[in-house]
XYZ file of C-alpha atoms in Angstrom:
438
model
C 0.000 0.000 0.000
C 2.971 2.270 0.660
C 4.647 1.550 -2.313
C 1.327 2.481 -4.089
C 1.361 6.007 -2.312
C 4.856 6.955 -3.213
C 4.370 6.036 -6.703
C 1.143 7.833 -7.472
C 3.302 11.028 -5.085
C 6.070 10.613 -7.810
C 3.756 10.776 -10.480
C 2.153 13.706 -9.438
C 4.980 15.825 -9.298
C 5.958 18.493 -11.716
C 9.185 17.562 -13.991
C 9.127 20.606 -15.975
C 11.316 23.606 -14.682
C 9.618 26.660 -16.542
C 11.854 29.467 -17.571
C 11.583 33.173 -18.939
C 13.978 35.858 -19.862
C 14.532 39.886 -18.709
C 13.084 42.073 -20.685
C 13.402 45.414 -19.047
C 14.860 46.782 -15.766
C 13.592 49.720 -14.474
C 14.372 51.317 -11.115
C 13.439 48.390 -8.312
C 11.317 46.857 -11.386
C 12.057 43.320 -13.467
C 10.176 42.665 -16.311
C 10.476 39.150 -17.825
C 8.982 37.535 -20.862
C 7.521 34.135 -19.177
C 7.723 32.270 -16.820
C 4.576 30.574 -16.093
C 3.977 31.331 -12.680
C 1.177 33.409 -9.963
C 1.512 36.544 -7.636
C 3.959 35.778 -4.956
C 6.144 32.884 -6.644
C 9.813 32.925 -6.324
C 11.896 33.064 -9.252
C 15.819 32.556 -9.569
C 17.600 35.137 -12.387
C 20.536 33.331 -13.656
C 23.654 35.691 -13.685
C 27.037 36.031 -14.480
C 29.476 34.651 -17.451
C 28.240 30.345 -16.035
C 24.952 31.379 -15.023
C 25.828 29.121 -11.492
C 24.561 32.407 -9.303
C 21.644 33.062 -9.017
C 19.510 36.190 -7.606
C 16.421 35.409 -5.836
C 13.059 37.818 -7.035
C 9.107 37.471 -5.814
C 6.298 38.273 -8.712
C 4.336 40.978 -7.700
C 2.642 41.648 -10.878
C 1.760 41.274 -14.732
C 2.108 43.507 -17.381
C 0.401 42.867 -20.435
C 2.621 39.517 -21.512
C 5.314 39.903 -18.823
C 6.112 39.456 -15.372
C 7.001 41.829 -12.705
C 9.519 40.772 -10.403
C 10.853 42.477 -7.644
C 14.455 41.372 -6.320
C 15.485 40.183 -3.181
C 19.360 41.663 -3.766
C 21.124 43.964 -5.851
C 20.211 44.145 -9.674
C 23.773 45.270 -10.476
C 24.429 41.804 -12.658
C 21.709 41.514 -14.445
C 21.641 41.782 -17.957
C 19.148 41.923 -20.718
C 18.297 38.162 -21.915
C 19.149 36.667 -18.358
C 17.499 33.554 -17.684
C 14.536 33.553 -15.239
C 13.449 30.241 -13.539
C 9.918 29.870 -11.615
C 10.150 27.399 -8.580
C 6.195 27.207 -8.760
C 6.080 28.212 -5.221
C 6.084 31.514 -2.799
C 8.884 32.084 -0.197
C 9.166 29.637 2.464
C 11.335 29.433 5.847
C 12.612 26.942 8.028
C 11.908 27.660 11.810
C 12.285 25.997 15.373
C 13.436 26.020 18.829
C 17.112 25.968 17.365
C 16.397 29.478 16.090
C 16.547 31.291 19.658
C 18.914 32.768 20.387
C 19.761 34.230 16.886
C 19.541 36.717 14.558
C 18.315 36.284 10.802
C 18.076 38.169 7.906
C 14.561 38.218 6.275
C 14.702 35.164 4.171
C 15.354 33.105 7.683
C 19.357 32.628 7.045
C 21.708 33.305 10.316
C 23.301 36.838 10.023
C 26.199 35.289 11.711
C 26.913 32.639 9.402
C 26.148 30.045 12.250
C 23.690 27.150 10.809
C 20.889 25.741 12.698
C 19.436 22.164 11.401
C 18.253 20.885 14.329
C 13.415 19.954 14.195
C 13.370 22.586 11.616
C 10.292 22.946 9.526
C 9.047 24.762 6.767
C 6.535 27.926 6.866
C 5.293 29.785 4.594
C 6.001 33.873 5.174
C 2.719 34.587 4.089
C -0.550 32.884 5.899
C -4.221 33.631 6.213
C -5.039 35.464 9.979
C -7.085 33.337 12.442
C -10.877 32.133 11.966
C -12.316 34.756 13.925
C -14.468 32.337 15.254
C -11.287 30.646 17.003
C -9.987 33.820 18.668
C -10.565 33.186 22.606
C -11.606 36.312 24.018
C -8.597 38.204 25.953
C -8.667 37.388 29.989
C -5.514 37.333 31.463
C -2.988 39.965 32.026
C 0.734 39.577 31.000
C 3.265 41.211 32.808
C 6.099 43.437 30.796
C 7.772 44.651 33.720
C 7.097 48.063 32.779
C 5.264 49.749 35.699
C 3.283 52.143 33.834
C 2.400 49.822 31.641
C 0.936 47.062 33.826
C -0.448 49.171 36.442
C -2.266 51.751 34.022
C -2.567 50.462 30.428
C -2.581 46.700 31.348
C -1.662 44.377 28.332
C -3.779 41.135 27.747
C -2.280 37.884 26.689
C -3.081 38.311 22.860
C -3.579 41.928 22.509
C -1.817 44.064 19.927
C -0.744 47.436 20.732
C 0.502 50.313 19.171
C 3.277 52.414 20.322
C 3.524 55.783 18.783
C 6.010 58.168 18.156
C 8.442 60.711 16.263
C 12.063 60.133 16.275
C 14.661 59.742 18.997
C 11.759 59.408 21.889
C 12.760 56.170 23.222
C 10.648 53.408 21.426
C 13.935 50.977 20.743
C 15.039 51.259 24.461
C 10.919 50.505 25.735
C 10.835 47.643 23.294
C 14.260 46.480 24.495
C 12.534 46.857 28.434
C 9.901 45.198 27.548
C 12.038 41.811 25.814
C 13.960 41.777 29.142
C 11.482 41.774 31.702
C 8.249 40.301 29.918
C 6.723 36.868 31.020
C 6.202 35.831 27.489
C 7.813 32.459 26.648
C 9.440 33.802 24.003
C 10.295 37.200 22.132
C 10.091 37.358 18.371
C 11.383 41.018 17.498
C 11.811 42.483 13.556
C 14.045 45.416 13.105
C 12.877 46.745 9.582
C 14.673 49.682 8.499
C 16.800 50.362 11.025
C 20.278 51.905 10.365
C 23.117 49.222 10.214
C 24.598 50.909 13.104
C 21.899 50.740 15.547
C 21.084 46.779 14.794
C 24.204 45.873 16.863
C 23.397 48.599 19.191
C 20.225 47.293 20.382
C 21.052 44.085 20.352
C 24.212 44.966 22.933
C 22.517 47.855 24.691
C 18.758 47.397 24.545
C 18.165 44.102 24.743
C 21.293 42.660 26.255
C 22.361 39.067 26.623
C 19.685 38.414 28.899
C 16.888 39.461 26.500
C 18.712 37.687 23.488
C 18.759 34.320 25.159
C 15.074 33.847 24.759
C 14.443 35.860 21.751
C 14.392 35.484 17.646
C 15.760 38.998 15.703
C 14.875 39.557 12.209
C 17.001 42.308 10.777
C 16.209 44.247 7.741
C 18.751 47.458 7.036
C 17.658 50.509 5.698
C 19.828 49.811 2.772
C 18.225 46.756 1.813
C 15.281 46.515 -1.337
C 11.871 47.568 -0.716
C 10.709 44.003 -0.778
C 13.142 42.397 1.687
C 11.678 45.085 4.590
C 8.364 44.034 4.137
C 9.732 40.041 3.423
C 11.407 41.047 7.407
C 7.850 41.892 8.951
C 6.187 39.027 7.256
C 9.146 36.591 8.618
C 9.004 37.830 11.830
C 5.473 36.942 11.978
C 5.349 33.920 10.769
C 7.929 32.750 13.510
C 5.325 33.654 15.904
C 2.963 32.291 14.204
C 4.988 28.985 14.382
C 5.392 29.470 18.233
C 2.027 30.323 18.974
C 0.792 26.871 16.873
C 2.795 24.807 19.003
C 0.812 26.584 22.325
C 3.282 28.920 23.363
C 2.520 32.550 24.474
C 4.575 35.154 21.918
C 5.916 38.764 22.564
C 6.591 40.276 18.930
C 7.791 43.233 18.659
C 7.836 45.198 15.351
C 10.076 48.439 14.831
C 8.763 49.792 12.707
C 5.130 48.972 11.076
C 5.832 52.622 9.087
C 8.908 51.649 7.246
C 6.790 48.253 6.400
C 4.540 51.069 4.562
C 7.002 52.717 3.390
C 8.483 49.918 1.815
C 4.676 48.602 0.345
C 4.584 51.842 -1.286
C 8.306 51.825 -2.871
C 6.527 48.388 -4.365
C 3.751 49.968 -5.336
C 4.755 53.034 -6.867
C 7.686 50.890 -9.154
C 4.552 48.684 -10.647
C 2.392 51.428 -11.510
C 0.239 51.352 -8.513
C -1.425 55.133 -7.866
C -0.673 57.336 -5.134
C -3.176 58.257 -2.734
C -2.769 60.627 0.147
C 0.841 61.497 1.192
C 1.949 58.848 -1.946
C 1.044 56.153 -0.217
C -0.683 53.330 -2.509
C -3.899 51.688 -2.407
C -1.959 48.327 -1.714
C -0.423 49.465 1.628
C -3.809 49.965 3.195
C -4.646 46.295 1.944
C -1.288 44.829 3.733
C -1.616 46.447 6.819
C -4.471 45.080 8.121
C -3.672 41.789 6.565
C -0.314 41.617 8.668
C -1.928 43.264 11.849
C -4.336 40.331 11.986
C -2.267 37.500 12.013
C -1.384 38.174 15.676
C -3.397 37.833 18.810
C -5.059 34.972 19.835
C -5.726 31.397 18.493
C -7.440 27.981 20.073
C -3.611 27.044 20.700
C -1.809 30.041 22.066
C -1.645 34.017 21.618
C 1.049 35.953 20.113
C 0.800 39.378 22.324
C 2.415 42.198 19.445
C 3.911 45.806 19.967
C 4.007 47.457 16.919
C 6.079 51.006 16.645
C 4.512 53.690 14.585
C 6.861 56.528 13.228
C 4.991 60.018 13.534
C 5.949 62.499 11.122
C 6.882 65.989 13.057
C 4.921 63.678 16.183
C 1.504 64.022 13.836
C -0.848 61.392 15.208
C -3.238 61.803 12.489
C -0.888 61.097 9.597
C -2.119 58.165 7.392
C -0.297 55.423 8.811
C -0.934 56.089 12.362
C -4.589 56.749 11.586
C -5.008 53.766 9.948
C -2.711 51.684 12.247
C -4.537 52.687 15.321
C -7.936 51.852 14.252
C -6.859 48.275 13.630
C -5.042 47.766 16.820
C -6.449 47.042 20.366
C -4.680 49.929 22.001
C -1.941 52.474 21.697
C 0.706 54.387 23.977
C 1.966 57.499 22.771
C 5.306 58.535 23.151
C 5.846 62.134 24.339
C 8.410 64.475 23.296
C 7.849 66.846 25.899
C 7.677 63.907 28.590
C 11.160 62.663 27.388
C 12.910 66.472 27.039
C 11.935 66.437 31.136
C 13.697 63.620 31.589
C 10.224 61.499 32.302
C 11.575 57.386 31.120
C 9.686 55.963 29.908
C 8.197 59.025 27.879
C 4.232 57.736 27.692
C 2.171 59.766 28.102
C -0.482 58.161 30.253
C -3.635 60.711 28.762
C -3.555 60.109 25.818
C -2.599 56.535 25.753
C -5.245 53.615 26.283
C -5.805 49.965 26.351
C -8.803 48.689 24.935
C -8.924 45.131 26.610
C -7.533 46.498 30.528
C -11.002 47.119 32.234
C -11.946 43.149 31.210
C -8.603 41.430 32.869
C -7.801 43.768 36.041
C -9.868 43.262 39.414
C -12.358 46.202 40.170
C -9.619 47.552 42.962
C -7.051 47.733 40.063
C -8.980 49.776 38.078
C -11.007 52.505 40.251
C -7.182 53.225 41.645
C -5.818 53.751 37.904
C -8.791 55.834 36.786
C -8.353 57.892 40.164
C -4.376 58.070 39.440
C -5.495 59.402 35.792
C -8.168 61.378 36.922
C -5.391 63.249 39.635
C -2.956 64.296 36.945
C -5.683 64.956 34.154
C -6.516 67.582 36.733
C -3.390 68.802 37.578
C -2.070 69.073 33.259
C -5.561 71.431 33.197
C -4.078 74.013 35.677
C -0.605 73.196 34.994
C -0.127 76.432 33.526
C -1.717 78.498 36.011
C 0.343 76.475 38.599
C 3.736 77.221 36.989
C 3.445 80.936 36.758
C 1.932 81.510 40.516
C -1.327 82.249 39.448
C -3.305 79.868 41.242
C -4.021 80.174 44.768
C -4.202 77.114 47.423
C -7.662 76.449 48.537
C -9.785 77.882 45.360
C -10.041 74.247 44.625
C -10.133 70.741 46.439
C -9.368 68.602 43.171
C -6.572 70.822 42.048
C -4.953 70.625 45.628
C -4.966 67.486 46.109
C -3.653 67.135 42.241
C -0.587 69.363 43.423
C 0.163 67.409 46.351
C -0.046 64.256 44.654
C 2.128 65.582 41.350
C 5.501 64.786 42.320
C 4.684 61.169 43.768
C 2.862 60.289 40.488
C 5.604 61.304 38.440
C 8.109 59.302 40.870
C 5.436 56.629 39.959
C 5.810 56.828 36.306
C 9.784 56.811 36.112
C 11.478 53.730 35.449
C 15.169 52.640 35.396
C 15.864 50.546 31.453
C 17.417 47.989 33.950
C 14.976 48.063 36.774
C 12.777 45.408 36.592
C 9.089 45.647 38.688
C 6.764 42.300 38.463
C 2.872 42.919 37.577
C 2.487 41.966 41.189
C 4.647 45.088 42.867
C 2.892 47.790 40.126
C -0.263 46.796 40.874
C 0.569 47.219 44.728
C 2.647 50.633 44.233
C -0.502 51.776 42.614
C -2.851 50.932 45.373
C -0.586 52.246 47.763
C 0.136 55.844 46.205
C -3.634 56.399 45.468
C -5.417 54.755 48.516
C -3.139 56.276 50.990
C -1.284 59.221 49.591
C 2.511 57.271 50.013
């Protein structure tokens, strides 16, 4: 009987390799006369004088009679008449447990050169989000070890969150915090974009050896095509995706979700796409919520996501972040002001929110954080009238008490990067500042 199933498996396979040639290169653009092949298939352009190398491109389009590819490398050797094979399938990876610990490129190889072999399988990059019907609903807390965080924007196991801000504010050290001290099983983080310089950076400074020993890193430079940065956030999440299937709870943490745009619109713009508000194409808007999805929750395990958003001159209403935050279960917003005071981490607590926090925190837990934001939404209202002498003690009760509170809140709020405070001890510091003034 076995011998029947291999044979009719052999039989069924494909002997023809199907091949095309370049037609045209234009900008980030291949165009190629054949192969057969669909959206999303990987093709190999032979190159050089023996045609033994080979440079790796994904279709992303038709034209008429010819294919658009876009290239994973380089086009520097390719040549007009260059022979194009189709491998009949889309990009897959190899992941497993052998994988932490490491740092890949966007295609899944070891930046380091180091090979790991051991209970790999095959994904593919690009998979359908969750049945919503499967999504359990969000119950449970998970501690980040970030005291703001758990005590006044509580995270739920499965929830994706947003963290918004312009440059230089302190999203790469928070995310860094967060991989450190987090009770996730294991961190899945994507660097997309990021200058060459800071990759080693954060990996030595922000996330340290401690953070690296139970995390994945997939690294795109800023150098790199337009395709391999959004290959990097589609890798990234399929390794959690992985993790998640085999019931594990995932921290993934994507920096950033705007250079992923940025880099769907550098693809869309080269194939002829149109440009829609700020040049961004109609195809971005169609990704985004595609990748967004395919965290959070399944029957199995959750993947819990942090997603950084880049704010143009700190707009929040740019397209990106508009768009990003309505898909999203929450979003902290990083404040310049806040960080120029030196106030670590730099969230500002008003105008930040978690959507899923009043269903997993007891009732204590959260009348003390909506007292502790109702204190200093008072005192920011009269801040003004505070700082140049212009408000008098006693003219009212809730601004009083907001001044005498002020400076223990924002003693609160300040974190060490290398303190570390469990769920357990925020919760408690909370209750103790707002129940009995200490």
């Amino acid at each position: 009987m076995r011998a029947i199933e291999l044979l009719s498996e052999i039989n069924s396979i494909d002997s023809y390799k199907r091949y095309g040639k370049v037609s045209r290169v234009v900008g980030l653009m291949i165009e190629s006369r054949g192969p057969e092949c669909s959206i999303g298939d990987i093709c190999n352009i032979l190159v050089g004088s023996t045609k033994k190398r080979s440079i790796q491109a994904e279709v992303v389009g038709f034209r008429e009679e010819n294919v658009i590819l876009m290239p994973f490398s380089n086009v520097k050797d390719i040549s007009p008449g260059s022979i194009v094979e189709g491998t009949g399938k889309p990009l897959d990876i190899k992941v497993g447990a052998s994988l932490i610990g490491k740092v890949l490129d966007p295609l899944g190889q070891t930046l380091d050169g180091s090979l790991a072999t051991r209970g790999l399988t095959s994904v593919p990059t690009e998979q359908e989000p969750p049945n919503p019907m499967n999504r359990p609903p969000i119950d449970e807390p998970i501690e980040v070890g970030v005291r703001m965080i758990d005590s006044l924007l509580t995270v739920g196991k499965g929830q994706r969150v947003g963290i918004f801000a312009g440059s230089g504010v302190g999203k790469s050290t928070l995310l860094g915090m967060i991989a450190r001290n987090t009770t996730a099983d294991i961190n899945v983080i994507a660097l997309v974009g990021e200058r060459g310089r800071e990759v080693r950076e954060f990996m030595e400074k922000d996330l340290g050896e401690e953070g690296l020993k139970r995390s994945i890193v997939v690294v795109a430079t800023s150098d790199q095509p337009a395709l391999l940065r959004m290959k990097a956030a589609m890798t990234a999440t399929a390794i959690a995706e992985y993790f998640r299937d085999q019931g594990q709870n995932v921290m993934l943490m994507m920096d950033s979700v705007t250079r992923v745009a940025m880099a769907g619109r550098e693809i869309g713009l080269a194939i002829g796409e149109p440009p829609t508000t700020k040049g961004y194409t109609p195809s971005v808007f169609a990704t985004l919520p595609k990748l967004l999805e395919r965290t959070g929750a399944n029957d199995v395990g959750t993947i819990t996501a942090f997603y950084t958003v880049l704010v143009d001159g700190d707009d929040m209403n740019e397209p990106i972040a508009d768009t990003v935050r309505g898909i999203l279960d929450g979003h902290f917003v990083l404040d310049r002001n806040l960080a120029n005071k030196g106030q670590y981490p730099a969230i500002n607590v008003l105008k930040s929110i978690s959507r899923v926090m009043n269903q997993i925190v007891v009732k204590n837990h959260k009348k003390n954080a909506e007292k502790l934001r109702g204190i200093l939404a008072t005192y920011m209202n009269s801040e003004d009238l505070i700082n140049i002498g212009a408000y008098k003690r006693g003219s009212s009760i809730e601004v009083d008490e907001a001044i005498r509170y002020y400076p223990k809140i924002i003693s609160f709020l300040k974190q060490e990067t290398d303190e570390k405070v469990t769920f357990e001890d925020s919760v408690q510091q909370l209750n103790q500042l707002t129940e009995k003034g200490e």
